[in-house]
Short mmCIF file of N, CA and C in Angstrom, two decimals:
data_model
loop_
_atom_site.label_atom_id
_atom_site.label_comp_id
_atom_site.label_asym_id
_atom_site.label_seq_id
_atom_site.Cartn_x
_atom_site.Cartn_y
_atom_site.Cartn_z
N MET N 1 -33.67 -4.26 -2.71
CA MET N 1 -32.85 -2.95 -1.91
C MET N 1 -31.17 -4.07 -1.60
N ALA N 2 -30.78 -3.04 -1.63
CA ALA N 2 -29.62 -3.10 -1.52
C ALA N 2 -29.17 -2.98 0.45
N ASP N 3 -28.22 -3.79 0.37
CA ASP N 3 -27.74 -4.71 1.31
C ASP N 3 -27.21 -3.64 2.21
N SER N 4 -26.93 -3.11 3.60
CA SER N 4 -26.26 -1.93 3.82
C SER N 4 -25.18 -2.95 4.16
N THR N 5 -25.02 -3.71 4.84
CA THR N 5 -23.75 -4.72 5.13
C THR N 5 -22.57 -4.19 4.77
N GLN N 6 -21.41 -4.09 5.39
CA GLN N 6 -20.06 -3.27 4.87
C GLN N 6 -19.55 -5.16 3.49
N GLU N 7 -18.17 -4.28 2.57
CA GLU N 7 -18.22 -5.75 2.17
C GLU N 7 -17.11 -6.36 2.26
N THR N 8 -16.54 -6.33 3.39
CA THR N 8 -15.45 -6.51 3.77
C THR N 8 -15.57 -8.14 5.14
N LEU N 9 -14.99 -7.71 6.00
CA LEU N 9 -14.61 -8.87 6.44
C LEU N 9 -13.80 -8.30 7.83
N LEU N 10 -12.85 -7.85 7.24
CA LEU N 10 -11.33 -5.70 7.90
C LEU N 10 -13.13 -6.42 9.08
N GLU N 11 -12.59 -5.71 10.72
CA GLU N 11 -13.04 -5.04 11.27
C GLU N 11 -12.15 -3.87 11.46
N PHE N 12 -12.86 -2.50 11.25
CA PHE N 12 -11.58 -1.33 11.73
C PHE N 12 -11.75 -0.04 12.79
N PRO N 13 -10.78 0.15 12.53
CA PRO N 13 -9.73 0.21 12.68
C PRO N 13 -8.53 -0.85 12.66
N CYS N 14 -7.71 -1.35 11.74
CA CYS N 14 -6.62 -2.14 12.36
C CYS N 14 -5.65 -2.66 11.56
N GLU N 15 -4.58 -3.22 11.55
CA GLU N 15 -3.30 -3.00 10.64
C GLU N 15 -3.79 -3.73 9.32
N PHE N 16 -2.60 -3.46 8.54
CA PHE N 16 -3.37 -3.09 7.69
C PHE N 16 -1.53 -3.32 6.43
N PRO N 17 -0.85 -4.67 6.54
CA PRO N 17 0.20 -4.56 5.29
C PRO N 17 0.45 -4.24 3.85
N ILE N 18 0.23 -2.83 3.22
CA ILE N 18 0.07 -2.81 1.99
C ILE N 18 1.67 -2.91 0.98
N LYS N 19 1.80 -4.19 0.33
CA LYS N 19 2.66 -4.66 -0.37
C LYS N 19 2.90 -4.41 -1.53
N ALA N 20 3.65 -3.29 -2.62
CA ALA N 20 4.14 -3.08 -3.34
C ALA N 20 5.10 -3.72 -4.60
N MET N 21 4.99 -3.82 -5.30
CA MET N 21 6.39 -4.47 -6.10
C MET N 21 6.08 -4.13 -7.38
N GLY N 22 8.17 -2.62 -7.80
CA GLY N 22 7.99 -2.41 -8.84
C GLY N 22 10.21 -2.84 -9.10
N ILE N 23 10.35 -2.64 -10.23
CA ILE N 23 12.28 -2.93 -10.87
C ILE N 23 12.26 -0.91 -10.00
N SER N 24 13.51 -2.02 -9.61
CA SER N 24 14.59 -1.41 -8.20
C SER N 24 14.83 0.31 -8.80
N SER N 25 14.80 1.22 -8.11
CA SER N 25 15.03 2.26 -8.19
C SER N 25 16.17 2.30 -7.23
N ASP N 26 16.57 3.90 -6.89
CA ASP N 26 16.93 4.47 -6.02
C ASP N 26 15.67 5.62 -4.94
N ASN N 27 14.80 5.52 -6.41
CA ASN N 27 13.75 6.63 -5.31
C ASN N 27 12.03 5.38 -5.55
N PHE N 28 12.05 4.25 -5.44
CA PHE N 28 10.66 3.01 -4.94
C PHE N 28 10.15 3.74 -3.41
N ASP N 29 11.30 2.73 -2.56
CA ASP N 29 10.09 3.21 -1.71
C ASP N 29 10.27 4.31 -0.66
N ALA N 30 10.53 4.91 -1.15
CA ALA N 30 10.11 6.60 -1.66
C ALA N 30 8.52 6.99 -2.03
N LEU N 31 9.11 6.67 -3.64
CA LEU N 31 7.34 6.29 -4.42
C LEU N 31 6.38 5.79 -3.87
N VAL N 32 7.15 4.96 -2.65
CA VAL N 32 5.36 4.03 -2.49
C VAL N 32 4.83 4.70 -1.26
N VAL N 33 6.42 5.17 -0.52
CA VAL N 33 6.16 6.34 0.95
C VAL N 33 4.91 6.89 0.83
N GLU N 34 5.33 7.76 -0.32
CA GLU N 34 4.63 9.01 -0.30
C GLU N 34 3.30 9.22 -1.21
N ILE N 35 3.22 8.13 -1.98
CA ILE N 35 1.50 7.33 -2.38
C ILE N 35 0.43 7.30 -1.06
N VAL N 36 1.42 6.26 -0.05
CA VAL N 36 0.29 5.53 0.87
C VAL N 36 0.14 6.83 1.40
N ARG N 37 0.85 7.67 1.93
CA ARG N 37 1.60 9.29 3.56
C ARG N 37 -0.28 9.81 2.52
N ARG N 38 -0.15 9.72 1.92
CA ARG N 38 -1.16 10.97 0.90
C ARG N 38 -3.12 10.55 1.86
N HIS N 39 -3.14 9.12 2.29
CA HIS N 39 -4.01 8.39 2.15
C HIS N 39 -4.50 7.87 4.62
N VAL N 40 -2.70 8.30 4.66
CA VAL N 40 -2.36 7.84 6.16
C VAL N 40 -1.87 9.84 7.14
N ASN N 41 -2.85 9.01 7.98
CA ASN N 41 -2.66 10.31 8.42
C ASN N 41 -0.71 10.69 9.19
N GLU N 42 -0.52 9.04 10.31
CA GLU N 42 0.10 8.95 10.52
C GLU N 42 0.78 7.66 10.23
N LEU N 43 2.78 7.79 10.01
CA LEU N 43 3.35 6.72 9.04
C LEU N 43 4.42 6.83 10.15
N PRO N 44 4.82 5.63 10.98
CA PRO N 44 6.24 5.92 11.70
C PRO N 44 7.28 5.97 10.24
N GLU N 45 8.30 5.58 10.28
CA GLU N 45 9.76 5.47 10.22
C GLU N 45 9.34 3.70 10.03
N ALA N 46 8.99 3.39 11.27
CA ALA N 46 8.70 2.05 11.50
C ALA N 46 8.70 0.60 11.01
N ALA N 47 7.59 1.31 9.73
CA ALA N 47 6.08 0.07 8.94
C ALA N 47 6.63 0.73 7.66
N VAL N 48 7.69 0.73 7.98
CA VAL N 48 8.59 0.75 6.92
C VAL N 48 9.92 -0.14 5.71
N SER N 49 9.58 -0.99 5.28
CA SER N 49 9.98 -2.68 5.13
C SER N 49 10.56 -2.16 3.47
N SER N 50 11.60 -2.58 2.87
CA SER N 50 11.21 -3.34 1.57
C SER N 50 12.89 -4.47 1.87
N LYS N 51 12.99 -5.09 0.35
CA LYS N 51 13.54 -5.74 0.04
C LYS N 51 13.51 -6.48 -1.66
N GLN N 52 14.85 -6.74 -2.28
CA GLN N 52 15.00 -6.87 -3.23
C GLN N 52 14.83 -8.34 -3.57
N SER N 53 14.48 -8.46 -4.63
CA SER N 53 13.89 -10.22 -5.69
C SER N 53 16.53 -10.47 -5.34
N SER N 54 16.23 -11.49 -5.14
CA SER N 54 17.58 -12.10 -5.31
C SER N 54 18.15 -11.29 -6.43
N GLY N 55 17.61 -11.46 -7.56
CA GLY N 55 18.10 -10.94 -8.68
C GLY N 55 19.41 -9.54 -8.38
N GLY N 56 18.17 -8.04 -8.17
CA GLY N 56 18.42 -7.56 -7.61
C GLY N 56 17.49 -6.74 -8.94
N LYS N 57 16.74 -7.16 -9.77
CA LYS N 57 15.90 -5.83 -10.63
C LYS N 57 15.00 -5.39 -10.00
N TYR N 58 13.93 -6.20 -8.72
CA TYR N 58 12.45 -5.63 -8.17
C TYR N 58 12.77 -5.20 -6.83
N THR N 59 12.01 -4.79 -6.55
CA THR N 59 12.39 -3.67 -5.14
C THR N 59 10.75 -5.09 -4.69
N SER N 60 10.14 -4.65 -3.44
CA SER N 60 9.48 -4.56 -2.67
C SER N 60 9.28 -4.18 -1.62
N VAL N 61 8.28 -3.47 -1.08
CA VAL N 61 7.69 -2.80 -0.32
C VAL N 61 7.14 -3.23 0.14
N THR N 62 6.92 -3.05 1.56
CA THR N 62 5.49 -2.96 2.51
C THR N 62 5.36 -1.99 4.00
N VAL N 63 4.52 -1.49 3.69
CA VAL N 63 3.47 -0.38 4.69
C VAL N 63 3.03 -1.22 5.24
N LEU N 64 2.85 -1.51 6.79
CA LEU N 64 2.24 -1.51 7.33
C LEU N 64 1.44 -0.03 8.23
N ILE N 65 0.05 -0.08 7.88
CA ILE N 65 -0.86 1.02 8.51
C ILE N 65 -1.59 0.94 9.62
N GLN N 66 -2.53 1.92 9.91
CA GLN N 66 -3.76 1.78 10.60
C GLN N 66 -4.76 2.02 9.76
N ALA N 67 -5.14 0.93 9.35
CA ALA N 67 -6.33 1.28 8.04
C ALA N 67 -7.61 1.38 8.84
N THR N 68 -8.41 2.97 8.55
CA THR N 68 -9.27 3.39 8.98
C THR N 68 -10.64 1.87 8.47
N SER N 69 -11.15 2.73 6.81
CA SER N 69 -12.25 1.96 6.59
C SER N 69 -11.35 1.56 5.38
N LYS N 70 -12.84 0.07 4.30
CA LYS N 70 -12.25 -0.17 3.11
C LYS N 70 -12.30 1.23 1.73
N ALA N 71 -12.94 2.58 2.06
CA ALA N 71 -12.72 3.02 0.81
C ALA N 71 -11.08 3.66 1.13
N GLN N 72 -10.42 3.98 2.26
CA GLN N 72 -8.91 3.39 2.47
C GLN N 72 -8.72 3.31 1.35
N LEU N 73 -8.85 1.73 2.21
CA LEU N 73 -7.91 0.96 1.31
C LEU N 73 -8.58 0.62 0.24
N ASP N 74 -9.31 1.12 -0.92
CA ASP N 74 -9.29 1.42 -1.78
C ASP N 74 -8.50 2.22 -2.74
N ALA N 75 -8.50 3.37 -1.95
CA ALA N 75 -7.94 4.81 -2.98
C ALA N 75 -6.18 4.34 -2.82
N ILE N 76 -6.21 3.78 -1.60
CA ILE N 76 -4.64 3.72 -1.81
C ILE N 76 -4.24 2.14 -2.45
N TYR N 77 -4.63 1.39 -3.03
CA TYR N 77 -4.15 0.37 -4.03
C TYR N 77 -5.32 0.94 -5.24
N GLN N 78 -5.52 2.04 -5.63
CA GLN N 78 -6.20 2.20 -6.85
C GLN N 78 -5.12 3.41 -7.79
N GLU N 79 -4.00 3.99 -6.61
CA GLU N 79 -2.80 4.96 -6.23
C GLU N 79 -1.92 4.95 -7.03
N LEU N 80 -1.66 3.28 -5.81
CA LEU N 80 -0.45 2.60 -6.71
C LEU N 80 -0.96 1.76 -7.53
N SER N 81 -1.30 1.02 -8.31
CA SER N 81 -1.59 0.56 -8.82
C SER N 81 -1.37 0.98 -10.81
N SER N 82 -2.03 2.40 -9.62
CA SER N 82 -2.07 2.92 -11.23
C SER N 82 -0.91 3.95 -11.56
N HIS N 83 0.43 3.71 -10.62
CA HIS N 83 1.85 4.59 -10.64
C HIS N 83 2.63 3.64 -12.30
N GLU N 84 3.12 3.97 -12.59
CA GLU N 84 4.52 3.10 -13.91
C GLU N 84 4.49 2.64 -13.58
N LEU N 85 5.85 2.93 -12.08
CA LEU N 85 6.60 2.46 -11.48
C LEU N 85 5.72 1.11 -11.32
N VAL N 86 5.09 0.38 -10.09
CA VAL N 86 3.25 0.00 -9.45
C VAL N 86 3.92 -1.45 -10.46
N LYS N 87 4.83 -2.69 -10.34
CA LYS N 87 3.52 -3.26 -11.07
C LYS N 87 2.64 -4.54 -10.19
N TYR N 88 3.55 -4.21 -9.09
CA TYR N 88 1.98 -5.51 -8.65
C TYR N 88 1.72 -4.54 -6.75
N VAL N 89 0.24 -4.91 -6.67
CA VAL N 89 -0.31 -4.47 -5.65
C VAL N 89 -0.01 -5.29 -4.91
N LEU N 90 -0.80 -5.67 -3.61
CA LEU N 90 -0.99 -6.76 -2.55
C LEU N 90 -0.79 -6.89 -1.11
#
């Protein structure tokens, strides 16, 4: 018989940072935000921060969301990971 308990230690809802990294471009920040917004009801502008690597080749974008479920997080990670411009998702 399968265990019906959740497969996560997180308690929902909770604040959860999602970080995506990729090669710097003019629209990388907007791309990450657009993908996350598909899965989140509200995303204030202050919830998004970005930083370029010391050489400027890479950009990391962190989005602080109000996560509502493991399924929501899984969907965000799956969509970000499958985009060709996103190299890593943490």
